[in-house]
Coordinates of C-alpha atoms and ligand atoms in Angstrom, one line a residue:
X1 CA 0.0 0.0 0.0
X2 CA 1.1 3.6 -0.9
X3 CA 0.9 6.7 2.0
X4 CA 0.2 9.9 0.9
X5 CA 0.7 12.3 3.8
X6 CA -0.5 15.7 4.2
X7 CA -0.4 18.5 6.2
X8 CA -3.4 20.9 5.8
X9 CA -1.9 23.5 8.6
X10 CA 1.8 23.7 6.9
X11 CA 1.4 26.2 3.8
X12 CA 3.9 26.1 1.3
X13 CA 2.9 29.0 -1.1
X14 CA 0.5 30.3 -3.5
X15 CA 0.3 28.2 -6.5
X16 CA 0.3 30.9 -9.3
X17 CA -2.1 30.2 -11.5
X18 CA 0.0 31.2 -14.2
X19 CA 1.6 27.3 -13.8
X20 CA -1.4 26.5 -16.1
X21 CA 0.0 28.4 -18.7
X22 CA -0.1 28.2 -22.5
X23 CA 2.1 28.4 -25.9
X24 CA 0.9 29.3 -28.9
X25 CA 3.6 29.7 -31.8
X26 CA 3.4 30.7 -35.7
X27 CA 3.7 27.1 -36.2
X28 CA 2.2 25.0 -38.7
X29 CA -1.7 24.9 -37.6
X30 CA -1.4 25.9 -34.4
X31 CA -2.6 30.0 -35.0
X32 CA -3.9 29.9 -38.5
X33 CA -6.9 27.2 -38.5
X34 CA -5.9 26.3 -35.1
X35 CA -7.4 29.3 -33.3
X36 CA -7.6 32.1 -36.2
X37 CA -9.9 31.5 -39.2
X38 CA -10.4 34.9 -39.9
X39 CA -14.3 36.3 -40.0
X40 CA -15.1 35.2 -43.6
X41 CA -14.3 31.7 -41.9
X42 CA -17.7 29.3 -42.5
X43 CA -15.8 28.0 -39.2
X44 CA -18.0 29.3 -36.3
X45 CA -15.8 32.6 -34.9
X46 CA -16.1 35.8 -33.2
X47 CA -14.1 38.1 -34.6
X48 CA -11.6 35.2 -36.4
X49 CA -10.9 33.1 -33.8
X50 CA -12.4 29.4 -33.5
X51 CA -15.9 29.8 -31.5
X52 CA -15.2 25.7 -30.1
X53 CA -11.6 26.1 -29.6
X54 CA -12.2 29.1 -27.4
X55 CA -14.7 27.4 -25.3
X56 CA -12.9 24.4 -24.9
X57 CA -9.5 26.8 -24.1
X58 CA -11.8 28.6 -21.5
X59 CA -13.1 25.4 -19.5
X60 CA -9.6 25.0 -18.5
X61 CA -9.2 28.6 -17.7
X62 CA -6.1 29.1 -19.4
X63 CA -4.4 31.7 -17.1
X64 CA -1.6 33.2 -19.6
X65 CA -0.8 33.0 -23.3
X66 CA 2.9 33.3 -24.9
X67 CA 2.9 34.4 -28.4
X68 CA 4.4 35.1 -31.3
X69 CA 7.7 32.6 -30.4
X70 CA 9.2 30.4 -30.1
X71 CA 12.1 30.4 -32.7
X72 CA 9.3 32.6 -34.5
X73 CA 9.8 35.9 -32.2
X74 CA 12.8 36.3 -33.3
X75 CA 12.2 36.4 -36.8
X76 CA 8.8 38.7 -36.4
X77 CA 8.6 42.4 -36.8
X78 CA 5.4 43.5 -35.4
X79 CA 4.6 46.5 -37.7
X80 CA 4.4 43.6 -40.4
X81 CA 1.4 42.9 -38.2
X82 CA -1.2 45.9 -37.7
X83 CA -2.9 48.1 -40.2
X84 CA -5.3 46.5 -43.0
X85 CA -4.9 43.6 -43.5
X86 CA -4.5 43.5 -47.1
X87 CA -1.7 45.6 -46.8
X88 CA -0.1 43.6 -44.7
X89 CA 3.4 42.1 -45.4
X90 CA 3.7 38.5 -46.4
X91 CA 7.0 36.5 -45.3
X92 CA 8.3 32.9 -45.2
X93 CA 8.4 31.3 -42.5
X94 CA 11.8 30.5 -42.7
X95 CA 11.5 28.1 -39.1
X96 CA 8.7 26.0 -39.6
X97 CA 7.8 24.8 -42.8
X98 CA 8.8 27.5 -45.4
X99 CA 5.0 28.6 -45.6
X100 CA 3.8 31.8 -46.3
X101 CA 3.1 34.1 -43.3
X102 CA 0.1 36.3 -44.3
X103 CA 0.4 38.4 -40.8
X104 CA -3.0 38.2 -40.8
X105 CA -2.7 37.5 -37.4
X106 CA -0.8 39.9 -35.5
X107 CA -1.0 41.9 -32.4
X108 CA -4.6 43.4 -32.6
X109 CA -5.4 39.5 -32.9
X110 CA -3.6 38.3 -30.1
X111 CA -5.3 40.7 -28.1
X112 CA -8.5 40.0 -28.9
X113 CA -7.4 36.3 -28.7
X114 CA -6.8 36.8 -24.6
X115 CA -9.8 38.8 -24.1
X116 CA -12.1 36.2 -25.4
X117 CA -10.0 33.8 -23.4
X118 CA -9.8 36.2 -20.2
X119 CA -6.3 35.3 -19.7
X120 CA -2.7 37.7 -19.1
X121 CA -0.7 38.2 -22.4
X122 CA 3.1 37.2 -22.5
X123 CA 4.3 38.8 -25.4
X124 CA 7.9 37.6 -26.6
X125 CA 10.0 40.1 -28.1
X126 CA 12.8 39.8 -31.2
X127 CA 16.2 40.1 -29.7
X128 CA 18.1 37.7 -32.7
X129 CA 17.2 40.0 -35.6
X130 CA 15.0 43.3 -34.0
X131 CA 16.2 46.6 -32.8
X132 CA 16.1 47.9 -29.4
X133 CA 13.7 51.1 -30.9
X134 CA 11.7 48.1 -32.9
X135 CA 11.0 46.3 -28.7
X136 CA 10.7 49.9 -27.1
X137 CA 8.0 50.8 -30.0
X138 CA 6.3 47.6 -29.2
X139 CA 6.0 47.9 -26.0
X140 CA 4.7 51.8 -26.0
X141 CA 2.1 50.9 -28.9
X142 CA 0.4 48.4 -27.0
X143 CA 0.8 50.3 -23.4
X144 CA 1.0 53.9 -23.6
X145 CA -1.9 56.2 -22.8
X146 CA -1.6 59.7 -24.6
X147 CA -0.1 61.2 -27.6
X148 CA 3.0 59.4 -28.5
X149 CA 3.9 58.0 -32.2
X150 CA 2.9 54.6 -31.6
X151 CA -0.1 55.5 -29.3
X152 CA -1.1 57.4 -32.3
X153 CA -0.7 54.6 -34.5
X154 CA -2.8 52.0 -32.8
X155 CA -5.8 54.6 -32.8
X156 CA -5.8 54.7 -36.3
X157 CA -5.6 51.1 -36.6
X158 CA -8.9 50.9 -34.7
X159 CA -8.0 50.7 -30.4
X160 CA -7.6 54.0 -28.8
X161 CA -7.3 52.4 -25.4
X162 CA -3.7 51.4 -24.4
X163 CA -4.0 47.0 -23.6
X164 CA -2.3 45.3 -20.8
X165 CA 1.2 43.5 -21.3
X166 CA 1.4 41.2 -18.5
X167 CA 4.6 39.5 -19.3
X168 CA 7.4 40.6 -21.9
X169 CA 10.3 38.0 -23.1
X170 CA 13.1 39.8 -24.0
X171 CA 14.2 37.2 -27.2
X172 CA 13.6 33.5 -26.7
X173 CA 16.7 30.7 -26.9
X174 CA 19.0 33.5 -27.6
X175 CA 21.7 30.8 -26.8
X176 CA 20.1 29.1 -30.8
X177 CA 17.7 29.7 -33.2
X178 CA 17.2 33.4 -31.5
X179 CA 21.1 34.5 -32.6
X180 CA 23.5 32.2 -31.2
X181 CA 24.6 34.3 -28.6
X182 CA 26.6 32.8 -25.7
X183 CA 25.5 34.0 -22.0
X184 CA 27.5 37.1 -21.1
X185 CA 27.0 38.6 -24.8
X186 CA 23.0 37.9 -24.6
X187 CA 23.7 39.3 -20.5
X188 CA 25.1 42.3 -22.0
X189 CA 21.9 43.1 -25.0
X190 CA 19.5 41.7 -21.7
X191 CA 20.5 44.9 -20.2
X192 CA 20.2 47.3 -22.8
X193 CA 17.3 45.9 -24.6
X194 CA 15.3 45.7 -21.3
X195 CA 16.3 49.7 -20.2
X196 CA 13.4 50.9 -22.9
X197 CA 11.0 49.0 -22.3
X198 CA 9.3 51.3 -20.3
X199 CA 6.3 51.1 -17.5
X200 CA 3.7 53.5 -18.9
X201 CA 1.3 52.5 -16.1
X202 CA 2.4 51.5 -12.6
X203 CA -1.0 49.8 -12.1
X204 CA -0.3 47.7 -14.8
X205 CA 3.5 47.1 -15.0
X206 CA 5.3 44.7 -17.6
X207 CA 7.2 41.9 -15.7
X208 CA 10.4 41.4 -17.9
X209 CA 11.7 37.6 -18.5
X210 CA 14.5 37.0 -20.0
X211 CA 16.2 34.1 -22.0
X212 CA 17.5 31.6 -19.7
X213 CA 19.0 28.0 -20.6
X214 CA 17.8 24.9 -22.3
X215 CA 17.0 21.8 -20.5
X216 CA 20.8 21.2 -18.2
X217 CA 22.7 24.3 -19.6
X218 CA 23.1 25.4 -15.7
X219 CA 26.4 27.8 -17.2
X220 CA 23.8 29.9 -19.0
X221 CA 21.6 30.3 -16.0
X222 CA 25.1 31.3 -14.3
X223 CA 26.5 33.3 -16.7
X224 CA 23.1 35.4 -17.5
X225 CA 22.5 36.1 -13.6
X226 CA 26.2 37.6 -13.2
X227 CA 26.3 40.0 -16.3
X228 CA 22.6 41.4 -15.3
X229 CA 22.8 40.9 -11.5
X230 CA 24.1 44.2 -10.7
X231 CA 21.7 46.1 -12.7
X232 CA 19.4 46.7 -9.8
X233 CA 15.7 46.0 -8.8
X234 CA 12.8 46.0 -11.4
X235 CA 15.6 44.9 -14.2
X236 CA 14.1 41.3 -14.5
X237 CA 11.1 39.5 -13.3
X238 CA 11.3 36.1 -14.5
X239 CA 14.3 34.1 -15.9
X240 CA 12.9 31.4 -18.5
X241 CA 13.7 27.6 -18.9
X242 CA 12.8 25.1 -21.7
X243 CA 12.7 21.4 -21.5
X244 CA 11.5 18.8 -23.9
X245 CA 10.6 15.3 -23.2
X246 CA 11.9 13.5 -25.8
X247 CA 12.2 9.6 -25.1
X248 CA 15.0 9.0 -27.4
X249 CA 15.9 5.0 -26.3
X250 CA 19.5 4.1 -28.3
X251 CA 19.7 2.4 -31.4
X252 CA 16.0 3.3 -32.6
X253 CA 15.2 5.3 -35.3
X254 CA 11.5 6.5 -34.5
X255 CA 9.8 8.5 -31.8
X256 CA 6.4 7.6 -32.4
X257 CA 3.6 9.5 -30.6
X258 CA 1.1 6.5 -30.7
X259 CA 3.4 3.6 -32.0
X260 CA 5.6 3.0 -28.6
X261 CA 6.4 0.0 -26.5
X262 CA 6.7 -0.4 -22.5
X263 CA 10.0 0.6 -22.5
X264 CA 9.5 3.8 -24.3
X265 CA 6.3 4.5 -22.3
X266 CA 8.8 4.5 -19.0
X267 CA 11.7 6.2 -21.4
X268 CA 9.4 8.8 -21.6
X269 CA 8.3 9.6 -17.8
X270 CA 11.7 9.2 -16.8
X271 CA 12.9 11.9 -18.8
X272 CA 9.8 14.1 -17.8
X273 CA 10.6 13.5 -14.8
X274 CA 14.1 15.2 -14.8
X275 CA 11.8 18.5 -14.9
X276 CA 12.8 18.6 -11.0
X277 CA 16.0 18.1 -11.3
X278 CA 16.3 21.0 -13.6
X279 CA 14.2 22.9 -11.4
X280 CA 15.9 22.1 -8.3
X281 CA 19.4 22.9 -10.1
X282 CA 18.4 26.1 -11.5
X283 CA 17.0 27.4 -8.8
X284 CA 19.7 27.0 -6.6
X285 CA 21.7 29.0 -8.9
X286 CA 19.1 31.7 -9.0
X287 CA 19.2 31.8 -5.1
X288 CA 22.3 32.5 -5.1
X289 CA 22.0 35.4 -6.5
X290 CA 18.2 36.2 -5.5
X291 CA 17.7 34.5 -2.0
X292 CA 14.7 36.5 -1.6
X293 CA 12.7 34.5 -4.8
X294 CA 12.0 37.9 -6.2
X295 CA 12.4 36.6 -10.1
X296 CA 10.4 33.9 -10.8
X297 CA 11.3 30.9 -12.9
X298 CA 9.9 30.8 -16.2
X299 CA 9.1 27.4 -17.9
X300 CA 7.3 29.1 -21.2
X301 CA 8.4 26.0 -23.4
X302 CA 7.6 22.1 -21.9
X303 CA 5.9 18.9 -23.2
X304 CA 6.5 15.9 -25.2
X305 CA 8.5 16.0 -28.7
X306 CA 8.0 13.1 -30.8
X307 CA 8.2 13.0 -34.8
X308 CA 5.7 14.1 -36.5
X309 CA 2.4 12.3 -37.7
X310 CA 3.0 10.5 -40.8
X311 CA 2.6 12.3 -43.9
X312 CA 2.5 15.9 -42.0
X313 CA 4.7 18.3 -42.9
X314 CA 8.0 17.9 -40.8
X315 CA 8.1 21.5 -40.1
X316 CA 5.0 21.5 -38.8
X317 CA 5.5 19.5 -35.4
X318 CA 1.6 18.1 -35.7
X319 CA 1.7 15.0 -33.4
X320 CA -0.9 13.1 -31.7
X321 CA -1.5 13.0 -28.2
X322 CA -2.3 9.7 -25.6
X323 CA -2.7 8.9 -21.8
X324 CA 1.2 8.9 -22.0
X325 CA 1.4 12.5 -22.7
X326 CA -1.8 12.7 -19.6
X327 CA 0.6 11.2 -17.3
X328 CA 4.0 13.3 -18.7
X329 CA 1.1 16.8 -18.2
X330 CA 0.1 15.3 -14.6
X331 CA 3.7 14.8 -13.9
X332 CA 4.6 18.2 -14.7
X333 CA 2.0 20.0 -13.2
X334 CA 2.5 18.5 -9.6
X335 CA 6.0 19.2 -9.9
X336 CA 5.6 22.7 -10.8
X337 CA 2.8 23.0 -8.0
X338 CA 5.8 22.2 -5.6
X339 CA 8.1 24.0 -6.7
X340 CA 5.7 27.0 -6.5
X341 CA 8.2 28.9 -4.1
X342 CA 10.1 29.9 -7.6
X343 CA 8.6 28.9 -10.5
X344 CA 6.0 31.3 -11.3
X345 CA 4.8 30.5 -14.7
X346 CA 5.1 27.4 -17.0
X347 CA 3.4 27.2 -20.8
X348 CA 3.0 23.9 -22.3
X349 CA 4.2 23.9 -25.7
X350 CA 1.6 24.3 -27.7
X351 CA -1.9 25.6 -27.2
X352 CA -3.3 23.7 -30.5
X353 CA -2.0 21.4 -33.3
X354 CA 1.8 21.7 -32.1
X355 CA 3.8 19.2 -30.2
X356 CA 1.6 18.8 -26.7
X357 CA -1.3 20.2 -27.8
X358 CA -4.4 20.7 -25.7
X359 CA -6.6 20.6 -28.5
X360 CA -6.4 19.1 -32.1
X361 CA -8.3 20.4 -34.7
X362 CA -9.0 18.8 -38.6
X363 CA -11.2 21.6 -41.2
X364 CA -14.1 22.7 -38.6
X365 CA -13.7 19.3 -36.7
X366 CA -11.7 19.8 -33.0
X367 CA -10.7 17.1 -30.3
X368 CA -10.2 17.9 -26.9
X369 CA -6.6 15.6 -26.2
X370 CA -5.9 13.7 -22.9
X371 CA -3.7 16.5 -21.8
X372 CA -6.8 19.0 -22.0
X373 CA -8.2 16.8 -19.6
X374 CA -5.5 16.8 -16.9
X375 CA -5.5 20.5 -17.3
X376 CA -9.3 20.8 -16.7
X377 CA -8.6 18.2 -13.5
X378 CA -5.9 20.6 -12.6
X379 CA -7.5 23.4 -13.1
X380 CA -9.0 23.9 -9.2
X381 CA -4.6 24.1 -8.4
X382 CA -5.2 27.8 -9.7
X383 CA -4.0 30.5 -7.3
X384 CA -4.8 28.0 -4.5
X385 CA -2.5 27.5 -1.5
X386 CA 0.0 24.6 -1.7
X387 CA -0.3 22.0 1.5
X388 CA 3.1 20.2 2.2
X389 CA 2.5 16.8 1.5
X390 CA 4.4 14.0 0.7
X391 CA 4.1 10.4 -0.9
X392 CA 5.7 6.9 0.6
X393 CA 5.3 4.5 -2.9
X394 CA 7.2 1.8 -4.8
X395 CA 9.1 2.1 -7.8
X396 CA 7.7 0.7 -11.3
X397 CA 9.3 0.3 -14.7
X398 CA 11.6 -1.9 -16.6
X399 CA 15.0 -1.9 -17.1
X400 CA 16.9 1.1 -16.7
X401 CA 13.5 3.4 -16.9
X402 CA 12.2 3.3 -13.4
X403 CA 10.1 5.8 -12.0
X404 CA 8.2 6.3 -9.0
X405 CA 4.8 4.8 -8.9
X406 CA 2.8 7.9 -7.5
X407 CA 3.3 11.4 -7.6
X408 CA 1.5 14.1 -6.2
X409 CA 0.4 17.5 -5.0
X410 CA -2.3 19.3 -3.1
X411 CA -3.3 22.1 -2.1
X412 CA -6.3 24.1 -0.2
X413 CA -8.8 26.8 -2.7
X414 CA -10.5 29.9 -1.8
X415 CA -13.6 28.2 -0.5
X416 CA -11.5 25.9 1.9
X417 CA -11.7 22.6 -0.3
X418 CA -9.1 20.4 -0.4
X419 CA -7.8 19.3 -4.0
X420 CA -5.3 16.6 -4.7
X421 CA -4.1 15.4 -7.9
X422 CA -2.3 11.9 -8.1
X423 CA -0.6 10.1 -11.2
X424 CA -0.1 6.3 -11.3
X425 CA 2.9 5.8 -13.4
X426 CA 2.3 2.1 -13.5
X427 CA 1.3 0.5 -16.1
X428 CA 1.0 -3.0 -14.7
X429 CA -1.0 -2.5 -11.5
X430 CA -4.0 -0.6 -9.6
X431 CA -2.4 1.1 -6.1
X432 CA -4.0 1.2 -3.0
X433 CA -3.6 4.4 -1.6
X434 CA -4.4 5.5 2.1
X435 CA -4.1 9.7 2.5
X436 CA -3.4 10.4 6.3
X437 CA -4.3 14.0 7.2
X438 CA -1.8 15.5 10.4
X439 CA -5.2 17.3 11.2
X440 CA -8.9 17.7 10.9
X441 CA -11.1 15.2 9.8
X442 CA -12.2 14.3 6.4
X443 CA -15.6 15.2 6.2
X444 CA -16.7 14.4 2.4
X445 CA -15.0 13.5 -1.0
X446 CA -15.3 13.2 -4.8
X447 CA -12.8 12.6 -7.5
X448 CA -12.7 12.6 -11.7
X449 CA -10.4 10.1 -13.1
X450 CA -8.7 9.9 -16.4
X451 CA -7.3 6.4 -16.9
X452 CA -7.0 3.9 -20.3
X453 CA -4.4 2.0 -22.4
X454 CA -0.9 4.0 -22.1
X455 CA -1.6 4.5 -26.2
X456 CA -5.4 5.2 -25.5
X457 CA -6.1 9.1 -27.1
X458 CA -9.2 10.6 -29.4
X459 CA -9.3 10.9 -32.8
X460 CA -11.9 12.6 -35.1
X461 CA -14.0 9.9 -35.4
X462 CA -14.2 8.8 -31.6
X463 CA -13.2 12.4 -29.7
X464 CA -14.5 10.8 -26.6
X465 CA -12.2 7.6 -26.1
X466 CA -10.2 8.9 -23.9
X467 CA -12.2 11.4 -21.3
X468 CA -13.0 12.2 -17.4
X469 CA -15.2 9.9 -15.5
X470 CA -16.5 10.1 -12.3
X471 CA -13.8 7.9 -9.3
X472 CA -16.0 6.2 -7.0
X473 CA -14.5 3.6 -4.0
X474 CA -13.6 6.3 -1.3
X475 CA -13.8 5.7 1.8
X476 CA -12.9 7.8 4.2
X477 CA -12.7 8.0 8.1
X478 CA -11.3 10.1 10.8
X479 CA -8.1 11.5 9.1
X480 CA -8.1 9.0 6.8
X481 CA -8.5 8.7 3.0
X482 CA -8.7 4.8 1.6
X483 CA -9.1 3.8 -2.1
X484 CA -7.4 1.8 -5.3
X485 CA -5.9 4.1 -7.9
X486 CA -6.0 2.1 -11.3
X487 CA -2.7 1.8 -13.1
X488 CA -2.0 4.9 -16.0
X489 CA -4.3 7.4 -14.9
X490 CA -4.6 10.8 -13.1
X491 CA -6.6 11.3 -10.8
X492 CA -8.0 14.8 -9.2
X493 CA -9.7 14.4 -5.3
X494 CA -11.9 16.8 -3.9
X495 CA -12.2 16.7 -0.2
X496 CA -14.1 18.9 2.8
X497 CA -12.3 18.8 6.3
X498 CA -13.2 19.7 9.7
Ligands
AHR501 O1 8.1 24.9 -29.6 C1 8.8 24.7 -30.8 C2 10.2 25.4 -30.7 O2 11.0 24.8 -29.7 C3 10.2 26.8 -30.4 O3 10.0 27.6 -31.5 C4 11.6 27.0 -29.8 O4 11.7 28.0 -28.9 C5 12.0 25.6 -29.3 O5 13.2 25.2 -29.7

């Protein structure tokens, strides 16, 4: 039997709803038919964007949205995007695919994009091939109130009043495709590039994020911190990390995301799971330097990587999307919840039609993936407080790719409610679980399970195959939480104490 123990009356910190993050890149499908038909669309829309993806994006209340890159930020030059658009520029997109890029979808569109979704905007800014007047223009178009050049520009293009820029990324994997810089020279722009982007409203101020490393690039992380660390407070908010899960086993050619064996099943949560050691490693580099926790840790780019579906285009990253990638989101997101002390925003990569995607979408048919559902039984995690808890539980696997059976995190919302979430990594065998609460007494619980074949996911033709049922067997008594966890699944608990 596995323990779970928790402590409802030790707090560990808010979980930033921001960990629920998204990514949405100019990538193959994932804007243009993804989200953005345009109005003409016979696609349902309002205003160009995808009336079902938007409604299936807003059940999961997604928090934040990163756009335009990705490699792709660092190509784009946002005036391309505003104005008519007939008059618009048309490029080729150089990163992924060599398609046209219409620009039809630019920052007006993003905008309107967030407000339907009611979630922050993290805009990513070109570092690799833009000019620091290009950012600083950016920046004061969409923010500043008043008469100013750029102010004046976005009331003729139709939006007198100034938007809000949550989050700015200043360049994205500056270390590759976003110039090949190495850390003290992309320290060195970091400082200058960030000095215009100004705060036009102190209500409203732009948290800055920089670059930071690639999966265990820890010198980047070092390097970046001790060119900008002397540049005072207010210089950066957040510090970014990306990490990929890509279950390369040796000697085989394909990553398939539907076509994989046991072994690459537990190749693949392995690797996920080196998310905390990353974490963990980073961080203690960044408190080093930042004891306080004052900049947050970034993850704007994580999720499964596999090759592409068969007969897609290569550049295009389209791949499909099973309980494996549920367990490798569940993973993730209880790691992130316990590591909320510094990470402070996390954006699975991507929103729709891109590597991880939450949603898939074919002409006007869309499918809500396995990994939309751990999001929506995740979703309660948002701005709750994290409980210390902890989890006693055998190891599972085969070969060299063992893995914890369990993991888990859990937290307390606003209305007092208790919400765990639980991944069985096993693929061989149901766990029975008792929860043991240091106080209080359970009074009531519910759960929604998401459980199936570790190749189970939804296609076109049968969207509902893989989806959230109700988890009965609970029993409960005194501080006490007893039930039988079925073996690939991810489970979300509800509970009321007193
Ligand atoms: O998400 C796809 C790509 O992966 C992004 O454009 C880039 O930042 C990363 O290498």
């Amino acid at each position: 039997m596995a323990r779970i123990y928790v402590n409802p009356n030790v707090k560990k910190g808010r979980i930033n709803p921001e960990l629920q993050g998204h990514f949405s890149e100019h990538l193959g499908r994932c804007i243009y038919e993804g989200i953005y038909v345009g109005e003409d669309s016979d696609i349902p829309n309002v205003n160009g964007m995808r009336r079902d993806v938007v409604e299936a994006l807003k059940e999961i209340r997604v928090p934040v949205l990163r756009w335009p890159g990705g490699c792709f930020a660092d190509e784009y030059h946002w005036k391309d995007g505003i104005g008519p658009k007939s008059s618009r520029k048309k490029m080729i997109n150089t990163h992924w695919g060599g398609v046209v890029e219409d620009n039809s979808f630019g920052t007006h569109e993003f905008m309107e994009l967030c407000r339907q979704l009611g979630c922050k905007t993290y805009v990513n800014g070109n570092v690799g091939s833009g000019t620091v007047r290009e950012m600083s223009e950016w920046v004061e178009y969409m923010t500043f109130r008043g008469v100013s050049p750029m102010a004046d520009l976005r009331g003729e293009n139709g939006h007198e009043e100034p938007w809000t820029v949550d989050y700015f990324g200043v360049g994205n994997e500056n270390w590759g495709c976003g110039g090949n810089m190495r850390p003290q020279y992309y320290g060195d722009l970091y400082r200058r590039y960030q000095t215009y982007i100004r705060n036009y409203d102190s209500e409203r101020p732009v948290r800055k994020i920089a670059c930071g490393a690639n999966g265990e690039d820890y010198d980047w992380t070092e390097k970046v911190l001790e060119t900008t660390f002397d540049h005072g407070h207010g210089y950066m908010d957040g510090l970014s990390l990306h990490y990929y899960t890509t279950p390369r086993i040796s000697g085989r050619q394909k990553v398939s995301a539907l076509d994989f064996d046991r072994e690459e099943y537990y190749c693949t949560l392995k690797a996920t799971l080196k998310m905390e050691e990353l974490i963990r490693r980073h961080g203690a580099i960044m408190d080093r330097f930042d004891p306080g926790k004052k900049i947050g840790m970034i993850i704007d780019e994580w999720g499964t990587w596999y090759d592409v579906e068969p007969g897609t285009n290569p550049g295009f990253l389209y791949q499909q999307n099973s309980m494996r990638d549920a367990l490798v989101a569940g993973i993730n997101l209880n790691l992130f919840n316990k590591h909320c002390d510094r990470v402070k925003m996390a954006n699975i990569a991507q929103m729709v039609n891109v590597l991880q995607a939450v949603i898939l979408t074919e002409g006007e048919k869309m499918l809500k993936t396995p990994t939309w559902h751990v999001f929506h039984l995740y979703r309660h995690h948002q701005g709750a407080e994290l409980l210390e808890s902890s989890v006693e539980t055998r190891e599972v696997g085969t070969g060299e790719y063992k893995v914890p059976g369990l993991t888990e995190s859990v937290s307390r919302s606003g209305d007092g409610r208790i919400h765990m979430t639980l991944t069985n990594l096993s693929l061989d065998s149901a766990e029975d679980v008792e929860c043991i609460f240091a106080d209080g007494r359970v009074k009531s619980a519910e759960g929604t399970i998401l459980t199936g074949d570790m190749r189970a996911h939804n296609t076109f033709e049968e969207p509902d195959a893989v989806r959230e049922k109700p988890f009965t067997g609970l029993a409960a008594g005194e501080n006490k939480l007893r039930f039988t966890v079925p073996p690939c699944s991810v489970l979300h608990l509800e509970m009321e104490m007193i």
